[in-house]
């Protein structure tokens, strides 16, 4: 990627890698699972050309950023702490724009909740802010609805899915995840993850090349999957830690975009929450919800031009 600079800075006790390009107001791009800074390649190119400084880190556990060994080092406070220290290092005293997708959206919402002083406006993809349910731990809820084969439930047992992924091979795992485009929940039954055999050929969509997949494969071959799956192993721990913020609203200007074939959009009660006032109640400064027809989970890669324009149009009003 032409003109992209790569840097490593010490934040919160770890070495964090990030890519950046452009001059102007900072847009912090926060990736999801199983991704990297590289997932924002189209946005970095477009927004840096329109007068913004695009900054895209590899989150802890990913790519060229350190991956601490302990599961407990991957709570929402660790991840948000990394990003706050990154911003303090590279853009001190500046309120920034934030874009988050998937886990990156979850982290972006947490950043807005904990440090609204740091965020000028937030643009999230795929995952809306959802309030904490004080009656039930998240994994108990998912297990009750989907059963033990649901991917988040399978991820809870340390080392188990990592062994299965190792057997499948990183390339098959990455292709299976990045090409997942059905509105059904992602199931990883033992012995047959993703519902197909290891030898089943996977056809890549037009928006994802073999060369692009190979970049992910190279990085995940190096880092493994334990660090990134540890995010999921902290859902219940985050739930416990977040009790003091129960009932708090996100008070940052926000915009939300989701594809209508995204599995998240079809989680029980999600459509109703997004469209019938629940989401707006929790995020009072939510300006707009955009549902993109025929688009799956990796919306920023599948429809980069549309997403780039939506990001620019939203943030431009705050310049």
Coordinates of C-alpha atoms in Angstrom, one line a residue:
X1 CA 0.0 0.0 0.0
X2 CA 1.6 3.1 -1.3
X3 CA 2.4 5.9 1.2
X4 CA 1.4 3.9 4.3
X5 CA 3.8 4.2 7.2
X6 CA 4.2 1.5 9.8
X7 CA 5.2 2.3 13.3
X8 CA 5.5 0.5 16.7
X9 CA 4.9 2.3 19.9
X10 CA 5.0 1.2 23.6
X11 CA 1.5 1.5 25.1
X12 CA 0.0 0.0 28.2
X13 CA 2.9 -2.4 28.7
X14 CA 2.9 -3.8 25.1
X15 CA 4.4 -3.0 21.7
X16 CA 1.6 -1.9 19.4
X17 CA 1.9 -1.8 15.6
X18 CA -0.1 0.6 13.6
X19 CA -0.3 1.8 10.0
X20 CA -1.0 5.5 9.1
X21 CA -1.4 7.7 6.1
X22 CA -2.3 11.3 5.5
X23 CA -2.4 14.6 7.3
X24 CA -5.2 16.3 9.2
X25 CA -7.8 15.3 11.8
X26 CA -7.2 11.7 13.1
X27 CA -9.5 8.9 12.2
X28 CA -8.8 5.9 14.4
X29 CA -9.8 2.6 12.6
X30 CA -10.4 -0.3 15.0
X31 CA -10.6 -3.7 13.3
X32 CA -12.6 -6.8 14.3
X33 CA -12.1 -10.6 14.3
X34 CA -10.3 -12.2 12.5
X35 CA -8.7 -9.2 11.0
X36 CA -5.8 -6.7 11.1
X37 CA -5.1 -3.1 10.3
X38 CA -5.1 -4.3 6.7
X39 CA -8.9 -4.7 6.7
X40 CA -9.1 -0.9 6.5
X41 CA -6.8 -0.7 3.4
X42 CA -9.6 0.8 1.3
X43 CA -10.6 3.3 3.9
X44 CA -7.0 4.4 4.7
X45 CA -6.4 5.1 1.0
X46 CA -9.7 7.0 0.5
X47 CA -9.9 9.0 3.7
X48 CA -6.2 10.0 3.7
X49 CA -6.8 11.5 0.2
X50 CA -9.6 13.6 1.6
X51 CA -7.6 15.4 4.3
X52 CA -7.6 13.0 7.2
X53 CA -4.9 11.2 9.1
X54 CA -5.9 7.6 9.0
X55 CA -4.5 5.5 11.9
X56 CA -5.2 1.8 12.0
X57 CA -3.5 -0.4 14.7
X58 CA -3.3 -4.1 15.1
X59 CA -5.1 -4.7 18.3
X60 CA -3.4 -6.6 21.1
X61 CA -3.1 -10.3 20.1
X62 CA -3.2 -9.5 16.4
X63 CA -0.6 -9.1 13.7
X64 CA 2.6 -7.3 14.7
X65 CA 1.2 -6.1 18.0
X66 CA 2.2 -8.1 21.1
X67 CA 0.0 -10.9 22.3
X68 CA 0.2 -11.3 26.1
X69 CA -0.1 -14.9 27.3
X70 CA -2.8 -14.5 30.0
X71 CA -6.5 -14.7 29.0
X72 CA -7.3 -12.0 31.6
X73 CA -5.1 -9.5 29.6
X74 CA -7.8 -9.1 27.0
X75 CA -10.6 -7.3 28.8
X76 CA -12.3 -4.3 27.4
X77 CA -10.2 -2.1 29.8
X78 CA -7.0 -3.5 28.4
X79 CA -8.0 -2.9 24.8
X80 CA -9.4 0.6 25.4
X81 CA -6.4 1.4 27.5
X82 CA -4.1 0.5 24.6
X83 CA -6.0 2.8 22.3
X84 CA -6.1 5.7 24.7
X85 CA -2.4 5.5 25.2
X86 CA -1.8 5.2 21.5
X87 CA -3.9 8.4 21.0
X88 CA -2.0 10.1 23.9
X89 CA 1.3 9.2 22.1
X90 CA 0.5 10.1 18.5
X91 CA -2.3 12.7 18.8
X92 CA -2.1 14.3 22.3
X93 CA -4.8 16.8 23.2
X94 CA -6.8 16.0 20.1
X95 CA -10.3 14.7 19.9
X96 CA -10.5 12.1 17.2
X97 CA -12.9 10.4 14.9
X98 CA -13.4 6.6 15.5
X99 CA -14.5 3.9 13.1
X100 CA -15.0 0.3 14.4
X101 CA -16.2 -2.9 12.9
X102 CA -17.2 -6.2 14.7
X103 CA -15.1 -6.4 17.8
X104 CA -13.6 -3.1 16.8
X105 CA -17.2 -1.7 17.1
X106 CA -17.6 -3.1 20.6
X107 CA -14.3 -1.5 21.6
X108 CA -15.2 1.8 19.9
X109 CA -18.5 1.9 22.0
X110 CA -16.5 1.2 25.1
X111 CA -14.0 3.9 24.2
X112 CA -17.0 6.3 23.9
X113 CA -18.4 5.2 27.2
X114 CA -15.2 5.4 29.1
X115 CA -13.5 8.4 27.4
X116 CA -16.1 10.5 25.5
X117 CA -13.6 13.4 25.9
X118 CA -11.4 11.6 23.4
X119 CA -14.0 11.1 20.7
X120 CA -15.4 13.7 18.3
X121 CA -17.8 11.2 16.6
X122 CA -18.0 7.5 16.1
X123 CA -19.0 5.4 13.0
X124 CA -19.6 1.7 13.7
X125 CA -20.2 -1.2 11.4
X126 CA -22.1 -4.4 12.1
X127 CA -22.3 -4.3 15.9
X128 CA -24.5 -1.7 17.7
X129 CA -24.0 -0.6 21.3
X130 CA -26.1 -2.9 23.5
X131 CA -26.9 -2.3 27.2
X132 CA -25.6 -4.7 29.8
X133 CA -28.2 -7.2 30.9
X134 CA -27.8 -7.4 34.7
X135 CA -29.8 -10.7 34.9
X136 CA -27.6 -12.9 32.7
X137 CA -24.0 -13.4 31.7
X138 CA -23.6 -13.1 27.9
X139 CA -22.3 -16.7 27.3
X140 CA -25.3 -18.1 29.3
X141 CA -27.6 -16.2 27.0
X142 CA -26.0 -17.4 23.8
X143 CA -25.8 -21.0 25.0
X144 CA -29.5 -20.9 25.9
X145 CA -30.4 -19.6 22.4
X146 CA -27.9 -21.4 20.1
X147 CA -26.5 -24.3 22.1
X148 CA -22.9 -25.4 22.7
X149 CA -21.8 -25.5 19.0
X150 CA -22.3 -21.7 18.7
X151 CA -18.9 -20.3 17.9
X152 CA -18.7 -18.0 20.9
X153 CA -19.6 -20.9 23.2
X154 CA -17.0 -23.1 21.5
X155 CA -14.3 -20.4 21.9
X156 CA -14.7 -20.4 25.7
X157 CA -12.7 -23.6 26.2
X158 CA -9.0 -22.6 26.2
X159 CA -7.0 -24.3 23.4
X160 CA -9.8 -26.5 22.0
X161 CA -10.7 -24.4 18.9
X162 CA -7.1 -23.4 18.4
X163 CA -6.2 -27.1 18.0
X164 CA -9.0 -27.6 15.5
X165 CA -8.0 -24.5 13.5
X166 CA -4.4 -25.8 13.5
X167 CA -5.6 -29.0 12.0
X168 CA -7.7 -27.2 9.4
X169 CA -4.8 -24.9 8.4
X170 CA -4.8 -21.1 8.6
X171 CA -5.7 -20.6 5.0
X172 CA -8.9 -22.6 5.3
X173 CA -9.8 -20.9 8.5
X174 CA -9.3 -17.4 7.2
X175 CA -11.2 -18.2 3.9
X176 CA -14.1 -19.8 5.8
X177 CA -14.4 -16.8 8.2
X178 CA -13.9 -14.0 5.6
X179 CA -16.3 -15.5 3.1
X180 CA -19.1 -16.3 5.6
X181 CA -22.1 -14.6 4.2
X182 CA -25.3 -16.1 5.5
X183 CA -27.6 -14.6 8.1
X184 CA -27.5 -17.7 10.2
X185 CA -25.4 -18.0 13.4
X186 CA -21.9 -19.3 13.0
X187 CA -21.6 -22.8 14.2
X188 CA -18.4 -24.7 14.9
X189 CA -19.4 -28.3 15.6
X190 CA -16.6 -30.5 16.9
X191 CA -14.8 -32.3 14.1
X192 CA -16.6 -30.3 11.4
X193 CA -16.1 -26.5 12.0
X194 CA -18.0 -24.3 9.5
X195 CA -20.0 -27.3 8.5
X196 CA -17.7 -28.4 5.7
X197 CA -14.6 -30.6 5.4
X198 CA -11.1 -29.3 5.3
X199 CA -10.8 -30.3 1.7
X200 CA -13.8 -28.4 0.4
X201 CA -12.6 -25.7 -2.0
X202 CA -13.7 -22.2 -1.0
X203 CA -14.5 -19.7 -3.7
X204 CA -13.5 -16.2 -2.9
X205 CA -15.9 -13.3 -3.6
X206 CA -14.9 -10.6 -6.1
X207 CA -14.0 -8.2 -3.3
X208 CA -11.3 -10.5 -1.8
X209 CA -8.2 -11.7 -3.7
X210 CA -5.9 -14.6 -3.0
X211 CA -3.1 -12.1 -2.5
X212 CA -5.2 -10.3 0.2
X213 CA -6.1 -13.6 1.9
X214 CA -2.4 -14.5 1.9
X215 CA -1.6 -11.3 3.9
X216 CA -3.9 -12.5 6.7
X217 CA -2.6 -16.0 6.5
X218 CA 1.0 -14.9 6.9
X219 CA 0.2 -12.8 9.9
X220 CA -2.0 -15.4 11.6
X221 CA 0.6 -18.1 11.0
X222 CA 2.9 -16.0 13.0
X223 CA 0.6 -14.9 15.8
X224 CA -1.7 -17.9 16.1
X225 CA -5.4 -17.6 17.2
X226 CA -5.2 -17.7 21.0
X227 CA -4.8 -14.0 21.6
X228 CA -7.6 -13.1 19.3
X229 CA -10.0 -15.7 20.7
X230 CA -9.2 -14.5 24.2
X231 CA -11.4 -11.5 23.4
X232 CA -14.4 -13.9 23.4
X233 CA -13.1 -15.6 26.6
X234 CA -13.6 -12.2 28.3
X235 CA -17.2 -11.6 27.5
X236 CA -18.3 -12.7 30.9
X237 CA -15.4 -11.0 32.7
X238 CA -16.3 -7.8 30.8
X239 CA -19.9 -8.2 31.9
X240 CA -18.8 -8.4 35.6
X241 CA -16.4 -5.4 35.2
X242 CA -19.0 -3.3 33.4
X243 CA -21.5 -3.4 36.3
X244 CA -20.6 0.2 37.4
X245 CA -21.6 1.5 33.9
X246 CA -25.0 -0.3 34.0
X247 CA -27.6 2.1 32.6
X248 CA -25.1 4.6 31.2
X249 CA -25.8 6.1 27.8
X250 CA -23.2 6.6 25.1
X251 CA -23.0 10.4 24.7
X252 CA -21.1 10.8 21.5
X253 CA -22.4 11.6 18.0
X254 CA -22.8 8.3 16.2
X255 CA -23.7 6.6 12.9
X256 CA -24.3 2.9 12.4
X257 CA -24.1 0.8 9.2
X258 CA -25.0 -2.9 8.9
X259 CA -25.5 -5.3 5.9
X260 CA -28.9 -7.0 5.7
X261 CA -27.1 -10.4 5.3
X262 CA -24.9 -9.9 8.3
X263 CA -25.2 -12.6 10.9
X264 CA -25.2 -10.0 13.7
X265 CA -28.3 -8.3 12.3
X266 CA -30.2 -11.6 12.7
X267 CA -29.3 -12.2 16.4
X268 CA -32.6 -12.6 18.4
X269 CA -34.2 -9.2 19.0
X270 CA -31.4 -7.3 17.2
X271 CA -33.5 -5.8 14.3
X272 CA -36.2 -4.7 16.8
X273 CA -33.6 -3.1 19.1
X274 CA -31.9 -1.3 16.2
X275 CA -35.0 0.0 14.5
X276 CA -37.7 0.4 17.2
X277 CA -36.0 2.9 19.5
X278 CA -33.9 0.8 21.9
X279 CA -30.6 1.7 20.2
X280 CA -31.4 5.4 20.0
X281 CA -32.3 5.3 23.7
X282 CA -28.9 4.0 24.6
X283 CA -27.1 6.3 22.1
X284 CA -29.1 9.5 22.1
X285 CA -26.8 11.2 19.6
X286 CA -27.2 8.4 17.1
X287 CA -27.8 10.3 13.8
X288 CA -28.6 7.5 11.4
X289 CA -28.8 3.8 10.9
X290 CA -28.0 2.6 7.4
X291 CA -28.9 -1.0 6.3
X292 CA -27.2 -2.0 3.1
X293 CA -29.0 -4.5 1.0
X294 CA -27.4 -7.8 0.0
X295 CA -24.2 -7.1 2.0
X296 CA -22.6 -9.4 4.6
X297 CA -20.5 -9.0 7.7
X298 CA -17.3 -7.7 6.2
X299 CA -19.1 -4.6 4.8
X300 CA -16.1 -2.3 4.7
X301 CA -14.3 -4.7 2.3
X302 CA -17.3 -5.8 0.4
X303 CA -18.6 -2.2 -0.3
X304 CA -15.6 0.0 0.2
X305 CA -16.7 2.9 -2.0
X306 CA -20.1 3.2 -0.3
X307 CA -18.6 2.9 3.2
X308 CA -15.8 5.4 2.4
X309 CA -18.4 8.0 1.3
X310 CA -20.6 7.4 4.3
X311 CA -17.7 7.8 6.7
X312 CA -16.6 11.0 4.9
X313 CA -20.0 12.5 4.8
X314 CA -20.6 11.9 8.5
X315 CA -17.3 13.1 9.8
X316 CA -17.0 16.1 7.4
X317 CA -19.8 17.9 9.2
X318 CA -17.7 18.0 12.4
X319 CA -14.5 19.4 10.8

